[in-house]
Coordinates of C-alpha atoms and ligand atoms in Angstrom, one line a residue:
Chain H
X1057 CA 16.8 35.7 -16.6
X1058 CA 18.4 36.9 -20.0
X1059 CA 21.7 37.5 -20.2
X1060 CA 21.8 41.3 -20.7
X1061 CA 20.3 44.3 -18.9
X1062 CA 19.8 47.3 -21.1
X1063 CA 20.0 50.2 -19.0
X1064 CA 19.8 53.6 -19.6
X1065 CA 21.9 56.1 -17.9
X1066 CA 21.4 59.7 -17.5
X1067 CA 25.1 62.0 -18.3
X1068 CA 25.3 65.4 -18.0
X1069 CA 24.2 67.9 -16.1
X1070 CA 20.6 69.2 -15.7
X1071 CA 20.3 69.5 -19.4
X1072 CA 22.2 66.3 -20.2
X1073 CA 20.5 63.3 -21.6
X1074 CA 19.8 59.0 -21.0
X1075 CA 22.6 57.2 -22.5
X1076 CA 22.0 53.4 -23.4
X1077 CA 24.3 51.0 -22.3
X1078 CA 24.6 46.9 -22.1
X1079 CA 25.2 45.0 -18.9
X1080 CA 25.9 41.3 -18.5
X1081 CA 22.8 40.0 -16.1
X1082 CA 24.2 38.6 -12.9
X1083 CA 22.4 36.8 -9.9
X1084 CA 22.1 39.0 -6.8
X1085 CA 22.6 42.0 -8.7
X1086 CA 22.4 45.2 -7.2
X1087 CA 21.8 48.3 -9.2
X1088 CA 24.9 50.1 -7.6
X1089 CA 26.5 46.7 -9.2
X1090 CA 25.3 47.5 -12.5
X1091 CA 26.6 51.3 -12.2
X1092 CA 29.9 50.2 -11.2
X1093 CA 30.0 47.9 -13.7
X1094 CA 29.7 50.5 -16.4
X1095 CA 31.9 52.9 -14.8
X1096 CA 34.4 49.7 -14.5
X1097 CA 34.0 48.3 -18.2
X1098 CA 32.6 51.2 -20.3
X1099 CA 32.9 54.6 -19.2
X1100 CA 35.5 55.6 -16.4
X1101 CA 34.2 59.3 -17.0
X1102 CA 30.8 58.3 -15.1
X1103 CA 30.2 60.3 -12.3
X1104 CA 28.0 58.9 -9.3
X1105 CA 28.5 58.6 -5.3
X1106 CA 28.4 55.6 -2.9
X1107 CA 30.6 54.5 0.3
X1108 CA 29.3 51.6 2.3
X1109 CA 27.5 49.3 -0.1
X1110 CA 25.4 48.2 2.7
X1111 CA 22.9 50.6 3.7
X1112 CA 24.3 52.8 6.2
X1113 CA 26.3 55.9 5.0
X1114 CA 23.3 57.1 2.8
X1115 CA 25.3 58.5 -0.3
X1116 CA 23.9 56.1 -3.2
X1117 CA 20.4 57.1 -3.5
X1118 CA 19.4 57.6 -7.2
X1119 CA 16.3 57.7 -9.5
X1120 CA 15.3 54.0 -10.7
X1121 CA 13.1 53.4 -13.1
X1122 CA 10.9 57.0 -12.1
X1123 CA 11.5 56.4 -8.1
X1124 CA 14.3 57.3 -5.7
X1125 CA 16.1 54.6 -4.1
X1126 CA 19.0 53.5 -2.2
X1127 CA 21.1 51.8 -4.7
X1128 CA 23.2 49.8 -2.8
X1129 CA 20.6 47.6 -1.3
X1130 CA 18.1 47.6 -4.1
X1131 CA 18.2 44.3 -6.6
X1132 CA 18.1 44.7 -10.2
X1133 CA 15.3 41.9 -10.0
X1134 CA 12.6 44.0 -7.9
X1135 CA 13.0 46.9 -10.2
X1136 CA 13.8 45.9 -13.8
X1137 CA 11.0 46.3 -16.4
X1138 CA 11.8 43.2 -18.1
X1139 CA 15.4 43.8 -18.7
X1140 CA 15.2 47.5 -18.8
X1141 CA 16.7 50.0 -16.3
X1142 CA 16.3 53.7 -16.2
X1143 CA 18.7 55.4 -13.8
X1144 CA 18.9 59.3 -13.0
X1145 CA 20.2 61.3 -10.2
X1146 CA 17.8 62.4 -7.4
X1147 CA 15.4 64.5 -8.4
X1148 CA 15.0 68.2 -6.5
X1149 CA 18.8 68.4 -6.1
X1150 CA 20.9 70.1 -8.0
X1151 CA 23.1 67.8 -10.2
X1152 CA 26.9 67.7 -10.1
X1153 CA 27.2 65.7 -13.3
X1154 CA 25.5 62.0 -14.4
X1155 CA 24.2 60.3 -11.2
X1156 CA 25.8 62.5 -8.6
X1157 CA 23.7 65.0 -6.8
X1158 CA 24.8 68.2 -5.1
X1159 CA 23.7 67.9 -1.4
X1160 CA 24.8 70.8 0.4
X1161 CA 21.0 72.5 -0.3
X1162 CA 19.8 69.1 0.8
X1163 CA 21.5 69.7 4.7
X1164 CA 21.5 73.9 4.8
X1165 CA 17.9 72.7 4.8
X1166 CA 18.4 70.6 7.8
X1167 CA 20.4 73.8 9.7
X1168 CA 17.0 76.1 8.3
X1169 CA 15.0 73.6 10.7
X1170 CA 17.2 74.3 13.3
X1171 CA 18.9 70.5 12.9
X1172 CA 21.8 71.1 15.5
X1173 CA 21.4 69.9 18.9
X1174 CA 21.9 72.9 21.8
X1175 CA 22.1 71.0 25.8
X1176 CA 23.1 72.7 28.6
X1177 CA 25.2 69.8 30.2
X1178 CA 28.6 70.1 30.3
X1179 CA 31.2 67.1 30.1
X1180 CA 31.7 67.5 33.7
X1181 CA 28.1 66.0 34.3
X1182 CA 27.0 62.8 34.2
X1183 CA 24.8 61.0 31.7
X1184 CA 21.5 62.0 31.1
X1185 CA 19.0 59.3 32.0
X1186 CA 16.3 59.0 29.1
X1187 CA 13.6 56.7 30.2
X1188 CA 13.6 54.5 26.9
X1189 CA 10.1 54.0 27.8
X1190 CA 8.9 57.8 27.6
X1191 CA 6.3 58.7 24.6
X1192 CA 9.0 61.7 23.6
X1193 CA 12.1 58.8 23.8
X1194 CA 9.9 56.8 21.7
X1195 CA 8.8 59.3 18.9
X1196 CA 12.3 60.5 18.8
X1197 CA 13.4 56.5 18.0
X1198 CA 11.0 56.2 15.5
X1199 CA 12.7 58.9 13.3
X1200 CA 16.5 58.4 14.5
X1201 CA 18.0 55.5 12.2
X1202 CA 17.9 58.7 9.3
X1203 CA 20.7 58.2 7.1
X1204 CA 20.3 61.6 5.2
X1205 CA 20.1 59.3 2.1
X1206 CA 17.4 62.2 0.6
X1207 CA 15.0 59.6 -1.1
X1208 CA 12.1 61.6 0.7
X1209 CA 13.3 64.8 -0.2
X1210 CA 13.4 63.7 -3.7
X1211 CA 10.2 61.9 -3.7
X1212 CA 8.3 65.1 -2.2
X1213 CA 6.0 67.4 -4.5
X1214 CA 5.9 70.0 -2.4
X1215 CA 9.4 70.0 -2.1
X1216 CA 9.3 70.9 -6.0
X1217 CA 6.6 73.0 -5.7
X1218 CA 7.6 75.6 -3.0
X1219 CA 11.3 76.0 -3.0
X1220 CA 11.5 77.1 0.1
X1221 CA 10.1 74.0 2.1
X1222 CA 13.0 72.6 4.2
X1223 CA 11.4 69.2 3.2
X1224 CA 10.8 65.8 5.0
X1225 CA 14.3 65.1 6.2
X1226 CA 14.9 68.2 7.9
X1227 CA 11.6 68.3 9.7
X1228 CA 11.9 64.7 10.6
X1229 CA 15.1 65.6 12.1
X1230 CA 13.5 68.7 14.1
X1231 CA 10.9 66.2 15.2
X1232 CA 13.8 63.8 16.8
X1233 CA 15.2 66.8 18.6
X1234 CA 12.0 68.3 19.9
X1235 CA 11.3 64.9 21.6
X1236 CA 15.1 65.3 23.1
X1237 CA 14.7 65.9 26.5
X1238 CA 18.2 67.0 26.4
X1239 CA 17.7 69.9 24.0
X1240 CA 17.1 73.4 25.3
X1241 CA 16.2 75.0 22.0
X1242 CA 12.9 73.9 21.6
X1243 CA 11.0 76.9 21.4
X1244 CA 13.7 78.5 18.9
X1245 CA 13.3 75.1 17.0
X1246 CA 9.2 75.6 16.8
X1247 CA 9.4 78.9 15.4
X1248 CA 11.9 77.4 12.7
X1249 CA 9.7 74.7 11.4
X1250 CA 6.7 76.8 11.8
X1251 CA 4.8 78.0 8.7
X1252 CA 4.9 77.9 4.7
X1253 CA 8.6 76.8 4.8
X1254 CA 7.9 74.3 7.4
X1255 CA 5.5 71.8 8.6
X1256 CA 2.9 73.7 7.6
X1257 CA 3.7 73.2 3.5
X1258 CA 2.9 69.6 3.5
X1259 CA 0.1 68.4 2.2
X1260 CA 0.4 64.7 3.6
X1261 CA 1.0 63.3 0.4
X1262 CA 3.1 60.6 2.5
X1263 CA 5.8 59.9 -0.3
X1264 CA 8.5 60.4 1.9
X1265 CA 7.1 57.7 4.5
X1266 CA 6.1 55.7 1.1
X1267 CA 9.6 55.9 -0.3
X1268 CA 12.0 56.0 3.0
X1269 CA 14.5 52.9 2.7
X1270 CA 14.6 53.3 6.5
X1271 CA 11.0 52.5 7.0
X1272 CA 10.7 56.3 8.9
X1273 CA 7.7 58.1 8.6
X1274 CA 8.5 62.1 8.1
X1275 CA 4.6 62.4 7.7
X1276 CA 4.3 61.6 11.6
X1277 CA 7.0 63.9 12.9
X1278 CA 5.6 66.6 10.5
X1279 CA 2.0 65.8 12.1
X1280 CA 3.3 66.1 15.1
X1281 CA 5.3 69.2 14.6
X1282 CA 1.7 71.0 13.4
X1283 CA 0.5 69.8 16.8
X1284 CA 3.4 71.1 19.1
X1285 CA 3.1 74.4 17.0
X1286 CA -0.6 74.8 17.3
X1287 CA -0.4 74.0 21.2
X1288 CA 2.2 76.7 21.5
X1289 CA 0.7 79.1 19.7
X1290 CA -2.4 79.0 21.8
X1291 CA -0.5 79.1 24.6
X1292 CA 1.2 82.3 23.6
X1293 CA 4.8 80.6 23.6
X1294 CA 5.7 80.8 20.0
Chain X
X49 CA 16.3 73.1 -12.5
X50 CA 16.8 70.3 -11.1
X51 CA 15.0 67.4 -12.3
X52 CA 11.2 66.7 -10.8
X53 CA 9.6 64.0 -9.5
X54 CA 7.0 62.4 -12.2
X55 CA 4.4 59.9 -12.4
X56 CA 6.1 57.1 -11.4
X57 CA 7.0 58.2 -8.2
X58 CA 3.7 59.5 -7.8
X59 CA 2.1 56.2 -8.3
X60 CA 1.3 55.5 -4.6
X61 CA -2.1 55.1 -2.8
X62 CA -1.2 58.3 -0.4
X63 CA -0.7 60.1 -3.8
X64 CA -3.8 59.5 -5.5
X65 CA -5.8 60.1 -2.0
X66 CA -4.3 63.5 -2.1
X67 CA -5.4 64.1 -6.2
X68 CA -9.2 63.2 -5.2
X69 CA -9.1 65.2 -2.0
X70 CA -7.7 68.6 -4.2
X71 CA -10.1 67.9 -7.3
X72 CA -13.2 67.1 -5.2
X73 CA -12.2 70.1 -2.6
X74 CA -11.6 72.5 -5.9
X75 CA -14.7 71.3 -7.4
X76 CA -16.8 72.1 -4.5
X77 CA -15.7 75.3 -4.1
X78 CA -16.2 76.5 -7.7
X79 CA -19.9 75.1 -7.3
X80 CA -20.6 77.2 -4.3
X81 CA -21.2 80.8 -5.6
X82 CA -23.5 78.8 -8.0
X83 CA -25.2 77.2 -5.1
X84 CA -25.7 80.5 -3.0
X85 CA -27.0 82.5 -6.1
X86 CA -29.7 79.7 -6.2
X87 CA -30.4 79.6 -2.5
X88 CA -30.3 83.7 -3.2
X89 CA -33.4 83.2 -5.9
X90 CA -35.6 82.8 -2.8
X91 CA -35.2 86.4 -1.6
X92 CA -37.1 87.9 -5.2
X93 CA -39.9 85.5 -3.6
X94 CA -41.4 81.9 -4.2
X95 CA -42.4 82.0 -7.6
X96 CA -38.5 83.3 -9.1
X97 CA -37.1 80.0 -6.8
X98 CA -40.0 78.0 -8.1
X99 CA -39.1 79.0 -11.7
X100 CA -35.5 78.1 -10.9
X101 CA -36.3 75.0 -9.3
X102 CA -38.3 73.4 -12.3
X103 CA -35.7 75.1 -14.8
X104 CA -32.8 73.0 -12.5
X105 CA -35.7 70.0 -12.5
X106 CA -33.5 68.4 -15.8
X107 CA -31.9 65.6 -16.5
X108 CA -28.3 67.5 -17.0
X109 CA -29.4 69.3 -13.6
X110 CA -29.5 65.8 -11.8
X111 CA -26.4 64.3 -13.2
X112 CA -24.5 67.6 -11.9
X113 CA -26.3 67.1 -8.5
X114 CA -24.9 63.4 -8.3
X115 CA -21.7 64.3 -9.1
X116 CA -21.5 67.3 -6.3
X117 CA -23.1 64.6 -3.9
X118 CA -20.1 61.9 -4.7
X119 CA -17.7 64.4 -4.8
X120 CA -19.0 65.9 -1.0
X121 CA -18.9 61.7 0.2
X122 CA -15.6 61.7 -1.2
X123 CA -13.8 65.2 0.3
X124 CA -15.5 64.5 3.5
X125 CA -14.4 61.0 4.3
X126 CA -11.1 61.8 2.9
X127 CA -11.0 64.8 5.4
X128 CA -11.3 62.8 8.3
X129 CA -8.7 60.7 7.4
X130 CA -6.4 63.8 7.3
X131 CA -8.0 64.7 10.7
X132 CA -6.8 61.2 12.2
X133 CA -3.3 61.3 10.7
X134 CA -2.5 65.1 12.0
X135 CA -4.4 64.6 14.8
X136 CA -4.8 60.9 16.2
X137 CA -2.3 58.7 17.1
X138 CA 0.3 57.9 14.2
X139 CA -0.9 54.6 12.7
X140 CA 0.9 54.8 9.5
X141 CA -0.3 56.7 5.9
X142 CA -4.0 55.0 6.9
X143 CA -4.4 53.3 3.5
X144 CA -7.3 51.0 4.8
X145 CA -8.9 54.5 5.3
X146 CA -8.5 55.6 1.5
X147 CA -10.3 52.6 1.2
X148 CA -13.1 53.5 3.1
X149 CA -13.1 56.9 1.4
X150 CA -13.3 55.3 -2.1
X151 CA -15.9 52.8 -0.5
X152 CA -18.1 55.5 0.8
X153 CA -17.9 57.4 -2.3
X154 CA -19.6 54.9 -4.3
X155 CA -22.2 53.6 -1.6
X156 CA -23.4 57.2 -1.8
X157 CA -23.0 57.9 -5.4
X158 CA -25.0 54.8 -5.7
X159 CA -27.8 55.4 -3.0
X160 CA -28.0 59.2 -4.3
X161 CA -28.7 57.7 -7.6
X162 CA -31.3 55.5 -6.6
X163 CA -33.2 58.0 -4.7
X164 CA -33.1 60.3 -8.1
X165 CA -34.5 57.3 -10.1
X166 CA -37.2 56.3 -7.2
Ligands
SF4_636 S1 4.0 64.1 3.6 FE1 4.5 66.0 3.3 S2 7.0 66.0 3.2 FE2 6.0 63.8 3.2 S3 6.2 63.8 0.5 FE3 4.1 64.0 1.5 S4 4.2 66.6 1.1 FE4 6.2 65.7 1.1
SF4_637 S1 14.0 60.2 6.7 FE1 14.4 58.3 5.3 S2 14.2 58.8 2.9 FE2 14.6 60.4 4.4 S3 16.9 61.2 4.3 FE3 16.3 60.0 6.1 S4 17.0 57.9 5.8 FE4 16.8 58.7 4.0
FES638 S1 26.5 52.8 -0.5 FE1 26.0 53.5 1.6 S2 23.6 53.4 1.5 FE2 24.0 52.6 -0.2

């Protein structure tokens, strides 16, 4: 392990550029540690975002050596090429400044994919009892730990190619909800995710599944949505 | 304009499988009109077709034919993988089938080359 890292950091907005910094190499150093060190010791004006530092909040994602990652749980030793690091904001999202992206568009897409839960029960009703072993519950479970980090969204070429595509995270959210037996907006949701802006735009490139730090497979949910939409269309329920 | 994912982000097997499938599909689509035109020669009588077949009996055409068989093998095997992902029970991105696709392409390509030269 050498003494120093050479770190290129994106500064500015879309028309910005990389600026190189020298950062002391430490053991057990995460990419987020590196960014924080630069901000504390070299340039307090560096903009970036994080909160939990333990992989729960989903706010620290950046592009590290070309690949979208959660930086708080990415060790430098795993990603540095030699002693070189390149840190950029997430792709496919507007840049606020430096390493901070504007996530509004990302979550607006969840709303467009009908990502809100709609139930029929009131506070006076008893708890719903959902069989943990039922296929729908198992399917929902597989996607429910999403932390909304945007890594899948930033890795997906179809998001870059088709501006209207709601993207893997929004579709994964929709998939968990169509498998929630308490939800009553299933048909409306299938309508929202059908077609070119929804699940049918996906080319099964698998980047989302490959990169999701939580091990979620949005590709699986998207394939599931395609099947449900097809079934509903055949039955004339769409 | 936002930043875009680049080649480093695409360096994983499922993306390569997509690329091979898309390129082989496009190449096959371009070839199809030519194929139908050649078959259409039969409508002008046996002589016309024979003349064309003799014309096509050249090394360059043989090489082209070999390329088509390879493309078809890759596209077909890759298509089976996609169908399994979309309609089968979920079991990952089926990267084992990406290897099978490549292997099937090699086997079909070699087999056809052998048939050409024997
Ligand atoms: S599987 Fe679909 S949604 Fe996921 S990265 Fe690929 S194209 Fe995008
Ligand atoms: S699906 Fe995975 S990569 Fe996408 S936002 Fe959720 S946690 Fe992040
Ligand atoms: S800081 Fe919360 S997930 Fe990285």
